[in-house]
Amino acid sequence: MFVVGTAGHVDHGKSTLVKALTGIDPDRWEEEQRRQMTIDLGFAWLTLPGGRRVSVVDVPGHERFIKNMLAGVGGLDAALLIIAADESLMPQTREHLAILDLLDVRHGVVVLTKADLVDAEWLALVREEVTSELAGTSLADAPLVAVSARTGAGLDQLRQTLEQVLQSLPPRAKADGIPRLPVDRSFTIGGFGTVVTGTLRDGSLRVGDEVVVLPSGLTGRIRGLQIHYDKVEAVAPGTRIAVNLAGIHHSEVKRGDVLVPPGTLQPTRLIDLHLRVLPDAPGPLEQNCSLDLFTGASEVPCRLTLLDTEQLAPGSSGWAQVRLEAPVVVVRDDHCILRIASPSRTVAGGMVVDPFPVRHRRFRTEVIAALETLARGDPAELVLQTLGTDPPRPWDEVARAVGLPDEQMRSLVSDLVASGRVLTIPALHIGEKAAPFADVLLVTPAGWQVLATRLVPPMRAYHTRFPLRQGMPREELRQKLRLAPRLIGGIVDEAIRCQIVAADETSVWLVGHDPQLAAHQQRAVETTLAAMRRTPYSPPLPDLDPEVLAWVVQQQMLVRIAPDLYLLPETYAELVNWVLTMLQAEGSLTVGQLRDHFGSTRRYALALLEHLDERKLTRRVGERRELA
Ligand SMILES: Nc1nc2c(ncn2[C@@H]2O[C@H](COP(=O)(O)OP(=O)(O)OP(=O)(O)O)[C@@H](O)[C@H]2O)c(=O)[nH]1
């Protein structure tokens, strides 16, 4: 199945030719038929002599309806550039040709219509003029055929020529990609509900598939599929289709929306483009100028950030970032058209290089270098480029940024991992259910090095500030590194594997960090412990700096039984042992008995028993303790 679109100046005979070729009047609306003028897109189809089936999109030629024309020329395999022989090239012939060139439509036939109105000499002149106009455009090699829709002359030759052109088309790219349907019409048919039409790009759809309408995010299901009024179960990319949708009202989906399977493409408001300004643009494109961007079947106002120049002169090209007023759905290598509103003119075309860029600073050589690599487009390079030296990024986010389908991404990443150019790190799920593969983070060795280097200074600073603490709390480290919660676990694990850090459940420390007391602290500890040994059952409160005290407890040189009460470990063991033995023998025990037996104080005896209650070794029954 092929999709061919018409192009050409108003009244040059596009609709008449489509009707002559297909037997279908593409001017559907009463107003179009009355005024003999195409206002909106028309659709027809034919089978060529060799059996090829072709959908035809007929576009309006009048300058006022150029927006409708642009909604119809996405995803064309070939164009029929239609030029009335009696008038030859006219303004919209040139504009449509420029648009086809900017969209990189490289295949087509130039049809000189109304040949019955001119003589052979005139026709030869027109041929010459048209050929020279085509030179240097994407249609420079397109064959020319003269026809008359009125007499039928030349129509057979046109069919044959079209057949030859379609025969020579290269295989369609990205047939295994993510399917998307830019919607060019949405209406309702009694008894069926919502129907949308468009040219399917990149992948396939089946009856029963779930779909999401972007940018709104509404979901529905494909109830039926049709190609030229024939019901089908599945459709291949590059086909004009009508989709009957369940679960979505026709007012909820409009021209410019895009249908995709759930969890695949996302809308974007920021795009990196390689721009080409038309040689006959009325002036240069200035930094931050306002334009209208057309892509798929959508039209959105935008502003342009020129990344490597102050202005782009007519005929020149360069890098730009567009900020869109509303989200669009694009993938890498998509083409778009840029127009100025007044005077209403097509001024430039762009190719999408990065559909999910960060905001760039202007005049950065590294930004331009990255865009150039992206434009060259080797998928492995793309993944590496996208990862750059960033901290680990979730798999699905990278897949989306490079626009590769899961399957391809999976094999690509396993190659990159095998050759050591990418590291994978498992992520921790926090909150919502993760998308497929989202549990794996990707990072380049260089990106890992950057992160590992960033990991060290905050930890070193922490060790300097708290030399006696074993490690830095994980959460504090995460915040210092500004990492998402789900990243920290995998990153610490990888850092442990690389022997940069060691960690327990709550804290992380640099390998080699060994908390040791300074000499004066050591002396203070010895003095304190000696004093406590003198009255071990009611020892004085340790007179130590809180950090030193925490270290002493961590080293198990003291046991903390209440927020400010401590016992020597041997005393603690003796007391616990006595309590448990007593309870086994006697069944119960009071605070007073414990105090009196050891000549302790009520404060210590009570604290110890409460501590044992907390450890679930004892329990309190009235004024007595029993075994828990
Ligand atoms: N003599 C002659 N007249 C033609 C021929 N083809 C089209 N016409 C006439 O030219 C006029 C315009 O034709 P259309 O097919 O409506 O032109 P169009 O390019 O589709 O116009 P828009 O879609 O509005 O841009 C009509 O009156 C046709 O009858 C032809 O081969 N010979």
XYZ file of C-alpha atoms and ligand atoms in Angstrom:
660
model
C 0.000 0.000 0.000
C 1.324 3.433 -0.947
C 0.266 6.941 -0.108
C 0.539 9.599 -2.805
C -0.359 13.240 -2.290
C -1.210 15.993 -4.733
C 0.415 19.408 -4.670
C 0.002 22.489 -6.790
C -1.523 25.915 -7.307
C -5.247 26.539 -6.911
C -7.362 25.541 -9.923
C -4.533 23.754 -11.661
C -6.666 20.617 -11.882
C -5.612 18.502 -8.863
C -9.074 17.329 -7.863
C -10.136 16.789 -11.477
C -7.064 14.662 -12.077
C -7.643 12.605 -8.928
C -11.208 11.991 -10.039
C -10.042 11.018 -13.542
C -7.481 8.583 -12.108
C -9.590 7.070 -9.347
C -13.208 7.643 -10.262
C -13.689 9.203 -6.809
C -14.471 12.882 -6.345
C -12.113 13.972 -3.562
C -14.043 17.211 -2.999
C -16.398 15.810 -0.404
C -18.049 18.901 0.879
C -21.051 20.568 -0.713
C -19.213 23.905 -0.522
C -16.190 22.467 -2.287
C -18.331 21.098 -5.094
C -20.316 24.318 -5.413
C -17.226 26.543 -5.456
C -15.171 24.020 -7.440
C -12.398 24.552 -4.951
C -10.748 22.203 -2.509
C -10.925 23.542 1.037
C -9.956 20.531 3.097
C -8.129 17.322 2.427
C -9.782 14.864 0.028
C -9.184 11.152 -0.131
C -9.408 8.617 -2.947
C -7.687 5.439 -4.021
C -6.847 3.398 -7.077
C -5.176 0.212 -8.179
C -2.400 0.689 -10.715
C -2.097 -1.560 -13.802
C 0.578 -3.682 -12.086
C -1.722 -4.261 -9.079
C -0.222 -1.740 -6.651
C -2.825 -0.147 -4.421
C -2.454 3.541 -3.870
C -4.193 5.934 -1.485
C -4.422 9.456 -2.795
C -4.524 12.512 -0.557
C -5.814 15.533 -2.444
C -4.763 18.825 -0.910
C -6.159 22.310 -1.391
C -4.128 24.640 -3.587
C -5.486 27.937 -2.352
C -3.050 29.811 -0.186
C -5.713 30.322 2.494
C -5.954 26.583 3.059
C -2.248 25.864 3.258
C -2.728 24.604 6.827
C -5.012 21.902 5.520
C -2.476 21.101 2.841
C 0.217 20.671 5.492
C -1.992 18.346 7.530
C -2.161 16.039 4.517
C 1.437 15.773 3.384
C 2.938 13.898 6.348
C 3.935 10.322 5.605
C 3.693 10.524 1.799
C 5.534 7.976 -0.295
C 5.363 10.114 -3.404
C 3.890 13.344 -4.664
C 1.988 14.341 -7.767
C 3.084 17.918 -8.384
C 0.352 19.238 -10.591
C 0.946 22.230 -12.854
C -1.609 23.537 -15.340
C 0.119 23.741 -18.706
C -1.672 26.956 -19.594
C -0.467 28.830 -16.506
C 2.795 27.065 -15.680
C 4.466 27.817 -12.348
C 2.421 29.930 -9.905
C 3.045 31.026 -6.284
C 1.517 27.961 -4.628
C 3.258 25.666 -7.090
C 6.484 27.083 -5.731
C 5.364 26.978 -2.100
C 4.106 23.393 -2.359
C 7.304 22.356 -4.120
C 9.317 24.022 -1.352
C 7.265 22.188 1.274
C 7.796 18.820 -0.441
C 11.489 19.613 -0.616
C 11.645 20.584 3.088
C 9.747 17.411 4.005
C 12.278 15.516 1.908
C 9.644 13.916 -0.346
C 12.053 12.572 -2.963
C 9.742 10.617 -5.185
C 6.957 11.747 -7.421
C 5.668 12.674 -10.813
C 5.301 16.191 -12.157
C 2.000 16.317 -14.005
C 1.385 19.039 -16.582
C -2.417 19.147 -16.679
C -4.814 20.864 -19.030
C -2.519 19.895 -21.900
C -5.571 20.171 -24.158
C -5.496 23.949 -23.684
C -1.983 24.508 -25.082
C -0.031 23.666 -28.229
C 3.117 21.563 -28.382
C 5.424 24.554 -28.576
C 3.956 26.121 -25.434
C 4.071 22.753 -23.651
C 7.790 22.444 -24.462
C 8.416 25.885 -22.967
C 6.522 24.964 -19.804
C 8.498 21.711 -19.513
C 11.713 23.676 -19.726
C 10.625 26.196 -17.131
C 9.435 23.483 -14.726
C 12.596 21.411 -15.140
C 14.793 24.344 -14.249
C 12.595 25.169 -11.235
C 12.890 21.588 -9.956
C 16.685 21.575 -10.154
C 18.226 21.388 -6.720
C 14.974 20.274 -5.025
C 14.101 16.825 -3.716
C 11.992 16.283 -6.848
C 14.759 17.214 -9.323
C 14.702 13.732 -10.857
C 10.934 13.340 -10.954
C 9.574 12.427 -14.411
C 7.263 14.870 -16.221
C 4.010 13.715 -17.815
C 1.557 15.875 -19.748
C -2.121 14.947 -19.381
C -5.585 16.212 -20.029
C -8.178 15.162 -17.538
C -10.773 16.444 -19.968
C -9.768 14.266 -22.984
C -8.065 11.504 -21.022
C -4.842 12.003 -22.998
C -1.722 10.981 -21.086
C -3.598 9.346 -18.157
C -2.378 5.843 -18.998
C 1.165 7.086 -19.262
C 0.745 8.807 -15.916
C -0.433 5.548 -14.296
C 2.570 3.710 -15.720
C 4.989 6.403 -14.680
C 3.566 6.406 -11.148
C 3.910 2.653 -11.060
C 7.588 2.909 -12.019
C 8.213 5.569 -9.391
C 6.600 3.479 -6.650
C 8.455 0.380 -7.834
C 11.769 2.086 -7.293
C 10.970 3.254 -3.740
C 13.449 2.090 -1.126
C 12.000 -0.200 1.558
C 10.112 1.747 4.165
C 12.216 2.617 7.159
C 11.260 1.778 10.732
C 8.575 -0.792 9.853
C 9.174 -2.312 13.297
C 9.005 1.003 15.128
C 6.416 2.419 17.469
C 3.128 2.802 15.613
C 1.619 6.278 15.574
C -1.279 7.737 13.737
C -1.308 11.508 13.251
C -5.041 12.178 13.064
C -6.158 14.292 10.106
C -9.894 13.770 10.534
C -12.170 12.834 13.409
C -15.885 12.305 12.982
C -18.708 10.089 14.056
C -20.657 7.559 12.036
C -24.113 6.578 13.285
C -23.980 3.155 14.902
C -20.158 3.076 14.941
C -19.157 6.016 17.069
C -15.818 7.767 16.758
C -13.797 7.337 13.570
C -10.410 8.928 12.973
C -8.298 8.797 9.835
C -4.657 9.323 9.037
C -1.540 7.802 7.538
C -0.078 5.202 9.901
C 3.625 5.707 10.571
C 6.390 3.364 11.681
C 4.524 0.366 13.164
C 1.378 -1.727 12.951
C -2.034 -1.612 14.650
C -4.611 -4.368 15.237
C -8.258 -4.506 16.103
C -8.515 -4.782 19.892
C -5.341 -2.763 20.565
C -5.397 -0.197 23.352
C -4.474 3.298 22.195
C -3.760 6.621 23.832
C -4.688 9.963 22.280
C -1.810 12.395 22.669
C -1.366 14.984 23.990
C -4.590 14.582 26.019
C -3.672 11.095 27.306
C -7.220 9.753 26.923
C -7.303 6.023 26.302
C -9.520 3.913 24.094
C -9.555 0.692 22.153
C -9.522 -0.030 18.432
C -12.944 -1.459 17.634
C -12.433 -1.637 13.883
C -9.948 -0.807 11.121
C -10.641 0.049 7.507
C -8.546 0.630 4.437
C -10.589 2.260 1.662
C -13.847 1.060 3.245
C -12.547 -2.540 3.466
C -12.573 -3.989 6.948
C -9.193 -5.352 8.033
C -7.846 -6.933 11.208
C -4.409 -5.292 11.146
C -2.677 -2.487 9.301
C 0.951 -2.053 8.278
C 2.864 1.230 8.451
C 2.523 3.644 5.556
C -1.161 2.948 5.070
C -4.035 5.377 5.042
C -6.507 4.025 7.542
C -9.779 4.741 9.283
C -9.885 3.685 12.910
C -13.125 3.109 14.786
C -12.448 3.915 18.426
C -14.274 2.637 21.493
C -14.112 4.657 24.689
C -13.329 8.030 23.099
C -15.901 10.567 21.956
C -15.161 12.117 18.578
C -15.052 15.567 20.194
C -12.156 14.341 22.363
C -9.865 13.683 19.414
C -9.075 16.244 16.766
C -6.810 16.902 13.799
C -3.222 17.115 15.006
C -3.665 14.574 17.809
C -1.663 11.368 17.598
C -2.782 7.842 18.465
C -0.107 5.584 19.980
C -0.042 2.379 22.053
C 0.005 3.108 25.816
C 3.392 3.631 27.425
C 5.259 4.375 24.193
C 5.606 7.919 22.865
C 5.175 11.055 24.930
C 4.340 14.595 23.853
C 7.052 17.219 24.019
C 7.203 21.019 24.097
C 10.898 21.375 23.394
C 12.590 20.028 20.267
C 16.073 20.274 18.815
C 15.945 20.789 15.064
C 18.273 21.071 12.161
C 16.775 23.995 10.266
C 16.877 24.872 6.613
C 15.680 28.333 5.605
C 14.139 28.673 2.153
C 16.216 30.715 -0.298
C 13.195 32.888 -1.048
C 12.195 33.465 2.600
C 11.315 37.144 3.019
C 14.186 37.732 5.461
C 16.496 36.043 7.924
C 15.133 34.080 10.886
C 16.036 36.022 14.000
C 16.891 34.671 17.432
C 13.681 34.149 19.466
C 11.355 34.783 16.500
C 7.760 33.517 16.606
C 6.697 30.934 14.039
C 4.086 28.247 13.462
C 5.388 24.703 13.446
C 3.610 22.038 11.396
C 4.378 18.387 11.931
C 2.257 15.289 11.433
C -1.162 16.858 11.144
C -0.570 19.373 13.919
C 0.062 23.086 13.955
C 1.525 24.800 17.028
C 2.937 28.316 17.565
C 6.511 28.301 18.751
C 9.600 30.364 19.404
C 13.020 29.645 18.038
C 16.310 29.605 19.933
C 19.109 29.741 17.386
C 21.915 27.712 18.914
C 24.895 28.711 16.837
C 24.086 32.058 15.271
C 22.227 35.333 15.810
C 20.192 34.925 12.632
C 19.724 32.420 9.839
C 19.780 34.010 6.410
C 17.561 32.818 3.537
C 19.139 29.729 1.978
C 21.215 28.860 5.043
C 20.883 26.147 7.643
C 21.687 25.738 11.330
C 20.759 24.330 14.726
C 17.771 25.486 16.678
C 15.739 24.617 19.684
C 12.001 25.274 19.391
C 9.832 26.044 22.378
C 6.273 25.066 21.551
C 3.149 26.645 22.994
C 1.441 23.255 23.057
C 2.847 19.732 23.136
C 3.386 17.715 19.953
C 4.346 14.117 19.311
C 7.482 13.709 17.224
C 10.274 11.213 16.882
C 13.810 11.647 15.697
C 14.160 12.313 11.956
C 10.610 13.652 11.660
C 10.323 16.630 9.380
C 8.440 19.783 10.154
C 7.554 22.985 8.371
C 7.911 26.457 9.850
C 5.773 29.337 8.659
C 5.451 32.965 9.585
C 1.953 34.294 10.115
C 2.357 37.625 8.413
C 2.961 37.709 5.567
C 1.634 34.144 5.546
C 4.669 32.282 4.202
C 6.520 29.023 4.532
C 10.017 30.050 5.578
C 11.882 26.986 6.754
C 11.848 23.283 7.397
C 13.340 21.333 10.225
C 14.410 17.812 10.959
C 13.905 16.579 14.522
C 17.243 15.636 16.011
C 16.237 15.364 19.654
C 12.588 15.201 20.691
C 13.360 15.440 24.445
C 16.311 17.774 24.846
C 17.265 19.767 27.889
C 17.222 23.528 27.486
C 20.473 24.477 25.776
C 22.689 27.474 26.308
C 23.472 29.175 23.022
C 26.888 29.154 21.337
C 28.163 26.026 23.095
C 30.472 23.941 20.943
C 29.711 20.813 22.974
C 25.967 21.254 22.360
C 26.507 21.584 18.611
C 28.876 18.600 18.573
C 26.274 16.486 20.387
C 23.567 17.522 17.928
C 25.809 16.642 15.003
C 26.334 13.138 16.394
C 22.608 12.769 16.947
C 21.923 13.874 13.383
C 24.311 11.223 12.042
C 22.100 8.775 13.867
C 23.971 5.495 14.524
C 21.687 3.941 17.191
C 24.542 2.862 19.476
C 26.091 6.321 19.210
C 22.688 7.776 19.977
C 22.329 5.853 23.203
C 25.862 6.784 24.245
C 25.283 10.381 23.273
C 22.015 10.534 25.160
C 23.613 9.074 28.268
C 26.676 11.291 27.938
C 28.224 11.743 31.336
C 24.851 12.068 33.067
C 24.138 10.192 36.281
C 22.418 6.834 35.682
C 19.115 7.234 33.827
C 16.163 4.834 33.753
C 16.070 2.584 30.714
C 12.623 3.645 29.521
C 13.559 7.310 29.623
C 16.602 6.662 27.424
C 14.556 4.535 25.005
C 12.089 7.384 24.692
C 14.784 9.984 24.156
C 16.430 8.045 21.325
C 13.089 6.933 19.878
C 13.999 3.255 19.655
C 11.438 0.495 20.203
C 11.948 -1.801 23.229
C 13.153 -4.805 21.254
C 15.837 -2.889 19.412
C 16.799 -1.031 22.560
C 17.153 -4.307 24.437
C 19.571 -5.891 21.977
C 21.465 -2.645 21.530
C 21.948 -2.223 25.270
C 23.080 -5.815 25.736
C 25.711 -5.242 23.025
C 26.802 -2.013 24.690
C 26.988 -3.716 28.092
C 28.927 -6.653 26.636
C 31.471 -4.287 25.104
C 31.724 -2.334 28.372
C 30.441 0.906 26.899
C 27.362 1.020 29.119
C 26.828 -0.107 32.710
C 23.445 -1.220 33.985
C 22.394 -0.624 37.554
C 19.220 -1.988 39.120
C 16.952 0.746 40.460
C 14.771 0.638 43.497
C 11.060 1.116 42.910
C 9.452 3.738 44.995
C 5.783 4.509 44.691
C 3.995 3.679 41.498
C 4.368 0.527 39.495
C 7.351 0.681 37.209
C 7.068 0.585 33.424
C 8.743 -2.350 31.641
C 12.540 -2.168 31.950
C 12.252 0.877 34.165
C 13.984 -1.085 36.886
C 17.295 -0.790 35.101
C 19.409 2.336 35.042
C 21.913 2.994 32.299
C 25.120 4.948 32.615
C 28.308 5.210 30.598
C 31.611 4.415 32.317
C 32.422 8.119 31.943
C 29.095 9.060 33.518
C 29.808 6.623 36.310
C 33.227 8.153 36.869
C 31.669 11.603 37.120
C 29.161 10.348 39.633
C 31.761 8.396 41.589
C 33.886 11.524 41.732
C 30.897 13.511 42.916
C 30.205 10.875 45.541
C 33.511 11.283 47.309
C 33.675 14.974 48.365
C 30.399 15.103 50.360
C 31.348 11.887 52.122
C 34.840 13.112 52.847
C 33.351 16.329 54.226
C 31.027 14.269 56.392
C 33.881 12.150 57.732
C 35.858 15.295 58.522
C 32.926 16.840 60.319
C 32.010 13.667 62.223
C 35.256 11.694 62.390
C 33.866 9.330 65.003
C 30.724 8.375 63.067
C 30.915 5.243 60.994
C 29.031 6.639 57.985
C 26.789 9.215 56.362
C 23.047 8.481 56.340
C 22.000 7.258 52.877
C 19.238 9.845 52.638
C 21.651 12.674 53.375
C 23.978 11.421 50.643
C 21.098 11.176 48.173
C 20.081 14.763 48.858
C 23.664 16.001 48.550
C 23.961 14.334 45.137
C 20.471 15.486 44.109
C 19.488 12.006 43.035
C 15.965 10.623 42.707
C 15.077 8.288 45.603
C 15.020 5.215 43.391
C 18.562 5.811 42.173
C 20.492 5.832 45.436
C 20.288 2.089 46.238
C 21.702 0.923 42.915
C 24.347 3.623 42.893
C 25.616 2.767 46.375
C 25.694 -0.923 45.410
C 27.737 -0.124 42.319
C 30.062 2.083 44.381
C 30.529 -0.809 46.829
C 31.299 -3.124 43.909
C 33.897 -0.601 42.718
C 35.296 -0.514 46.266
C 34.716 3.199 46.593
C 32.427 2.935 49.600
C 31.160 0.466 52.170
C 27.694 0.633 53.662
C 25.212 -0.844 56.055
C 21.459 -0.516 55.894
C 21.369 3.074 57.045
C 24.705 4.646 56.272
C 27.516 4.800 53.742
C 31.210 5.445 54.310
C 34.334 5.755 52.198
C 36.424 2.620 52.027
C 39.253 3.055 54.527
C 37.329 5.349 56.840
C 38.090 4.097 60.348
C 36.728 6.222 63.177
C 39.495 6.566 65.835
C 39.699 8.675 68.968
C 42.249 11.444 69.263
C 44.691 11.097 72.182
C 42.846 13.592 74.417
C 39.533 11.874 73.691
C 41.105 8.513 74.474
C 42.242 9.872 77.875
C 38.788 11.277 78.630
C 37.217 7.883 77.844
C 39.662 6.045 80.098
C 39.006 8.458 82.984
C 35.239 8.086 82.548
C 35.318 4.287 82.411
C 37.599 4.160 85.475
C 35.156 6.342 87.415
C 32.260 4.125 86.371
C 34.099 0.979 87.422
C 34.372 2.356 90.960
C 30.562 2.312 91.452
C 29.440 0.059 88.638
C 25.773 -0.372 89.757
C 25.120 3.346 90.077
C 27.901 4.825 87.939
C 28.331 8.569 87.417
C 26.932 9.900 84.107
C 29.717 9.739 81.508
C 31.226 13.187 81.108
C 32.061 12.942 77.394
C 31.510 14.883 74.204
C 28.300 13.466 72.575
C 30.198 12.339 69.450
C 32.775 10.533 71.582
C 30.037 8.977 73.716
C 28.221 7.732 70.562
C 31.497 6.204 69.369
C 32.091 4.527 72.728
C 28.582 3.017 72.574
C 29.105 1.957 68.966
C 32.359 0.241 70.006
C 30.364 -1.522 72.746
C 32.488 -0.046 75.516
C 29.290 1.166 77.207
C 25.652 0.064 77.018
C 22.980 2.699 76.838
C 19.924 1.687 78.902
C 18.065 5.016 78.882
C 18.564 8.276 76.963
C 21.202 9.468 79.458
C 22.042 6.335 81.504
C 24.913 4.029 80.648
C 26.367 0.858 82.162
C 29.645 -0.916 81.651
C 29.061 -3.978 79.447
C 30.192 -6.443 82.124
C 27.878 -4.810 84.707
C 25.027 -4.832 82.247
C 25.555 -8.558 81.557
C 25.704 -9.332 85.282
C 22.488 -7.422 86.025
C 20.558 -8.937 83.126
C 21.705 -12.370 84.068
C 20.673 -11.894 87.708
C 17.221 -10.531 86.744
C 16.480 -13.413 84.369
C 17.702 -16.051 86.850
C 15.631 -14.488 89.634
C 12.527 -14.415 87.474
C 12.970 -18.020 86.495
C 13.353 -19.035 90.118
C 10.858 -16.709 91.816
C 8.418 -15.803 89.063
C 8.527 -12.046 89.753
C 10.650 -9.173 90.992
C 10.321 -5.519 92.088
C 12.466 -2.497 91.341
C 13.317 -2.346 95.051
C 14.643 -5.931 95.119
C 16.992 -5.234 92.185
C 18.164 -1.977 93.762
C 18.788 -3.521 97.158
C 20.559 -6.589 95.890
C 23.196 -4.562 94.067
C 23.172 -1.489 96.278
C 22.222 0.479 93.176
C 19.798 3.405 92.973
C 16.101 3.364 92.116
C 16.871 5.374 88.970
C 19.229 2.722 87.536
C 17.128 -0.257 88.695
C 13.977 1.230 87.103
C 15.785 2.199 83.883
C 17.254 -1.283 83.513
C 13.889 -3.018 84.003
C 12.174 -0.648 81.550
C 14.988 -1.328 79.109
C 14.401 -5.075 79.520
C 10.648 -4.518 79.004
C 11.511 -2.783 75.763
C 13.764 -5.662 74.746
C 10.754 -7.903 75.424
C 12.674 -9.952 77.963
C 10.439 -8.855 80.842
C 7.007 -7.366 81.247
C 5.480 -5.215 83.861
C 2.554 -6.542 85.911
C 1.448 -3.922 88.462
C 4.529 -3.042 90.513
C 6.327 -6.272 89.617
C 8.255 -7.698 86.615
C 7.703 -11.144 85.168
C 9.328 -12.961 82.284
C 7.817 -11.788 79.023
N -9.472 22.031 -20.106
C -9.194 21.397 -18.999
N -9.698 21.846 -17.858
C -9.381 21.207 -16.737
C -8.527 20.083 -16.734
N -8.386 19.665 -15.473
C -9.129 20.486 -14.696
N -9.731 21.400 -15.434
C -10.610 22.482 -14.940
O -9.866 23.351 -14.126
C -10.678 23.843 -13.062
C -9.999 23.589 -11.734
O -9.868 22.221 -11.514
P -9.783 21.592 -10.088
O -9.532 20.143 -10.278
O -10.923 21.990 -9.222
O -8.501 22.316 -9.570
P -7.733 22.080 -8.183
O -6.287 22.156 -8.471
O -8.215 20.835 -7.555
O -8.173 23.312 -7.329
P -8.014 23.460 -5.741
O -8.151 22.092 -5.213
O -9.068 24.365 -5.292
O -6.643 23.969 -5.533
C -12.004 23.108 -13.189
O -12.931 23.963 -13.770
C -11.706 21.934 -14.076
O -12.819 21.539 -14.847
C -8.000 19.638 -17.995
O -7.221 18.680 -18.077
N -8.361 20.338 -19.085
